Amino acid sequence: MENTENSVDTKSMKDLETKIIHRSKSMDSGISLDNRYKMDYPEIGLCIIINNKNFHRSTGMSARSGTDVDAANLREIFMNLKYEVRNKNDLKCEEIVKLMCSVSKEDHSKRSSFICVILSHGEEGIIFGTNGPIDLKILTKFFRGDLCRSLAGKPKLFIIQACQGTELDSGTKTDSGIDDDMACQKIPVEADFLYAYSTAPGYHSWRNSKDGSWFIQSLCATVKLYAHNLEFMHILTRVNRKVATEFESFSYDSTFRPKKQIPCIVSMLTKELYFYH
């Protein structure tokens, strides 16, 4: 049966398109017909880095050696891109929620974007405070357009270095020849988010005690090389390739070697994101 309430014929659709094209853009929301996000606000944005290394004994979780290297490298990379970087260490669940709520209530009207990096233990859809688990959706919901209007229409990036499960990726050999406009004022509340996970859902995420995690090592190196000439999704694709091809686990326990890893990018971005303008 046809849903007459939502059906639109060709003529009315053309009329609708004409109205949308001629509608004026919101000057302070970052919403326009341009294919690129507006990145020339007075500030490029705020970057929060939550670095959880030490966990309460009750969680049964070990310290995350190497995570301080990740946090330091991320700070350097994003400061070089002119972000205001705030590092937070060893936060409990309630402290993470309080932080996210507080940051979401700041005035971001002069900022082009927002980045949150979480370095912690995790499971699928879950990250850990130092005292236990918390659903990632609880943290990201504070930045939805209806709750954080000064970031509406602007890119909100969540970079998650954490396990998404306990599966181990043994890898596979291949012989396949692989070589080395939002003009309206109302937008979906989930629009303009990007989630860059260090590993695919269900899988373990690898970290080196000296050099930091495979994903953050690769992310920092690739952003450093290409932030001034590549779109962000292209950068992340190169990060995926770097992690997939250049890293393999070594362990005295045969169960944990040789294993592989592939990051997972979930994008609801509506425009191309360049860190320059």
GROMACS .gro file of C-alpha atoms in nm, residues 107-270:
model
  164
  107ASP     CA    1   3.028   2.777   2.340
  108HIS     CA    2   3.173   2.620   2.024
  109SER     CA    3   3.037   2.889   1.792
  110LYS     CA    4   3.388   3.015   1.707
  111ARG     CA    5   3.523   2.661   1.658
  112SER     CA    6   3.524   2.468   1.330
  113SER     CA    7   3.515   2.116   1.476
  114PHE     CA    8   3.545   1.894   1.782
  115ILE     CA    9   3.767   1.590   1.850
  116CYS     CA   10   3.751   1.344   2.138
  117VAL     CA   11   4.013   1.069   2.172
  118ILE     CA   12   3.958   0.786   2.418
  119LEU     CA   13   4.248   0.556   2.507
  120SER     CA   14   4.128   0.275   2.730
  121HIS     CA   15   4.018  -0.085   2.764
  122GLY     CA   16   3.694  -0.167   2.588
  123GLU     CA   17   3.438  -0.405   2.446
  124GLU     CA   18   3.203  -0.364   2.153
  125GLY     CA   19   3.018  -0.035   2.208
  126ILE     CA   20   3.181   0.001   2.548
  127ILE     CA   21   3.481   0.188   2.684
  128PHE     CA   22   3.614   0.164   3.038
  129GLY     CA   23   3.658   0.427   3.300
  130THR     CA   24   3.915   0.333   3.562
  131ASN     CA   25   3.636   0.186   3.775
  132GLY     CA   26   3.426   0.002   3.516
  133PRO     CA   27   3.246   0.006   3.179
  134ILE     CA   28   3.038   0.278   3.018
  135ASP     CA   29   2.834   0.278   2.698
  136LEU     CA   30   2.999   0.500   2.437
  137LYS     CA   31   2.657   0.630   2.332
  138ILE     CA   32   2.614   0.788   2.674
  139LEU     CA   33   2.919   1.005   2.602
  140THR     CA   34   2.852   1.093   2.240
  141LYS     CA   35   2.487   1.188   2.292
  142PHE     CA   36   2.591   1.513   2.462
  143PHE     CA   37   2.719   1.640   2.127
  144ARG     CA   38   2.410   1.568   1.919
  145GLY     CA   39   2.269   1.871   1.741
  146ASP     CA   40   1.972   1.909   1.972
  147LEU     CA   41   2.193   1.919   2.283
  148CYS     CA   42   2.500   2.101   2.149
  149ARG     CA   43   2.372   2.355   1.901
  150SER     CA   44   2.701   2.541   1.860
  151LEU     CA   45   2.847   2.225   1.701
  152ALA     CA   46   2.544   2.151   1.481
  153GLY     CA   47   2.653   2.100   1.121
  154LYS     CA   48   3.019   2.080   1.224
  155PRO     CA   49   3.239   1.767   1.225
  156LYS     CA   50   3.255   1.579   1.555
  157LEU     CA   51   3.530   1.315   1.555
  158PHE     CA   52   3.557   1.036   1.812
  159ILE     CA   53   3.881   0.838   1.796
  160ILE     CA   54   3.863   0.520   2.003
  161GLN     CA   55   4.173   0.318   2.089
  162ALA     CA   56   4.026   0.021   2.273
  163CYS     CA   57   3.942  -0.344   2.221
  164GLN     CA   58   3.598  -0.419   2.079
  165GLY     CA   59   3.605  -0.780   2.190
  166THR     CA   60   3.841  -1.073   2.235
  167GLU     CA   61   3.852  -1.224   1.885
  168LEU     CA   62   4.198  -1.249   1.728
  169ASP     CA   63   4.251  -1.182   1.358
  170SER     CA   64   4.483  -1.445   1.211
  171GLY     CA   65   4.490  -1.274   0.874
  172THR     CA   66   4.467  -1.434   0.533
  173LYS     CA   67   4.693  -1.459   0.230
  174THR     CA   68   4.580  -1.324  -0.104
  175ASP     CA   69   4.673  -1.379  -0.467
  176SER     CA   70   4.422  -1.130  -0.605
  177GLY     CA   71   4.683  -0.882  -0.729
  178ILE     CA   72   4.636  -0.623  -0.458
  179ASP     CA   73   4.897  -0.351  -0.504
  180ASP     CA   74   5.127  -0.191  -0.266
  181ASP     CA   75   2.436   1.986   0.136
  182MET     CA   76   2.266   2.057   0.413
  183ALA     CA   77   2.091   2.378   0.303
  184CYS     CA   78   1.799   2.339   0.541
  185GLN     CA   79   1.802   2.444   0.905
  186LYS     CA   80   1.691   2.103   1.032
  187ILE     CA   81   1.941   1.815   1.012
  188PRO     CA   82   1.955   1.465   1.164
  189VAL     CA   83   2.082   1.468   1.523
  190GLU     CA   84   2.330   1.192   1.436
  191ALA     CA   85   2.470   1.379   1.134
  192ASP     CA   86   2.832   1.499   1.117
  193PHE     CA   87   2.976   1.239   1.356
  194LEU     CA   88   3.270   1.018   1.271
  195TYR     CA   89   3.390   0.724   1.482
  196ALA     CA   90   3.740   0.593   1.415
  197TYR     CA   91   3.781   0.265   1.604
  198SER     CA   92   4.122   0.104   1.638
  199THR     CA   93   3.980  -0.237   1.548
  200ALA     CA   94   3.675  -0.404   1.395
  201PRO     CA   95   3.374  -0.496   1.612
  202GLY     CA   96   3.439  -0.805   1.823
  203TYR     CA   97   3.817  -0.793   1.789
  204HIS     CA   98   4.118  -0.737   2.010
  205SER     CA   99   4.321  -0.417   1.962
  206TRP     CA  100   4.700  -0.440   1.980
  207ARG     CA  101   4.934  -0.211   2.171
  208ASN     CA  102   5.311  -0.207   2.207
  209SER     CA  103   5.442  -0.126   2.556
  210LYS     CA  104   5.723   0.088   2.411
  211ASP     CA  105   5.584   0.246   2.094
  212GLY     CA  106   5.213   0.267   2.175
  213SER     CA  107   4.916   0.115   1.994
  214TRP     CA  108   4.933   0.014   1.628
  215PHE     CA  109   4.635   0.233   1.542
  216ILE     CA  110   4.750   0.553   1.714
  217GLN     CA  111   5.105   0.512   1.583
  218SER     CA  112   4.964   0.485   1.231
  219LEU     CA  113   4.711   0.765   1.277
  220CYS     CA  114   4.969   1.013   1.404
  221ALA     CA  115   5.223   0.928   1.133
  222THR     CA  116   4.964   0.955   0.856
  223VAL     CA  117   4.802   1.276   0.980
  224LYS     CA  118   5.149   1.430   1.008
  225LEU     CA  119   5.222   1.343   0.645
  226TYR     CA  120   4.890   1.426   0.483
  227ALA     CA  121   4.686   1.666   0.699
  228HIS     CA  122   4.770   1.958   0.472
  229ASN     CA  123   4.675   1.799   0.141
  230LEU     CA  124   4.433   1.506   0.188
  231GLU     CA  125   4.069   1.481   0.295
  232PHE     CA  126   4.026   1.310   0.633
  233MET     CA  127   3.852   0.995   0.503
  234HIS     CA  128   4.141   0.948   0.261
  235ILE     CA  129   4.381   0.983   0.552
  236LEU     CA  130   4.190   0.722   0.752
  237THR     CA  131   4.191   0.482   0.457
  238ARG     CA  132   4.570   0.509   0.451
  239VAL     CA  133   4.573   0.448   0.826
  240ASN     CA  134   4.372   0.129   0.769
  241ARG     CA  135   4.621   0.013   0.511
  242LYS     CA  136   4.920   0.094   0.730
  243VAL     CA  137   4.782  -0.100   1.026
  244ALA     CA  138   4.676  -0.391   0.806
  245THR     CA  139   5.004  -0.430   0.619
  246GLU     CA  140   5.282  -0.309   0.848
  247PHE     CA  141   5.194  -0.468   1.183
  248GLU     CA  142   5.181  -0.825   1.310
  249SER     CA  143   5.180  -0.950   1.666
  250PHE     CA  144   5.466  -1.136   1.830
  251SER     CA  145   5.425  -1.326   2.153
  252TYR     CA  146   5.593  -1.612   2.333
  253ASP     CA  147   5.242  -1.754   2.364
  254SER     CA  148   5.155  -1.909   2.025
  255THR     CA  149   4.788  -1.822   2.084
  256PHE     CA  150   4.872  -1.455   2.032
  257ARG     CA  151   5.096  -1.480   1.726
  258PRO     CA  152   5.110  -1.392   1.448
  259LYS     CA  153   4.792  -1.179   1.455
  260LYS     CA  154   4.667  -0.889   1.246
  261GLN     CA  155   4.435  -0.591   1.296
  262ILE     CA  156   4.215  -0.364   1.085
  263PRO     CA  157   4.068  -0.036   1.213
  264CYS     CA  158   3.701   0.041   1.158
  265ILE     CA  159   3.568   0.377   1.043
  266VAL     CA  160   3.201   0.464   1.093
  267SER     CA  161   3.117   0.794   0.926
  268MET     CA  162   2.806   1.007   0.935
  269LEU     CA  163   2.994   1.304   0.796
  270THR     CA  164   2.796   1.495   0.534
   0.00000   0.00000   0.00000
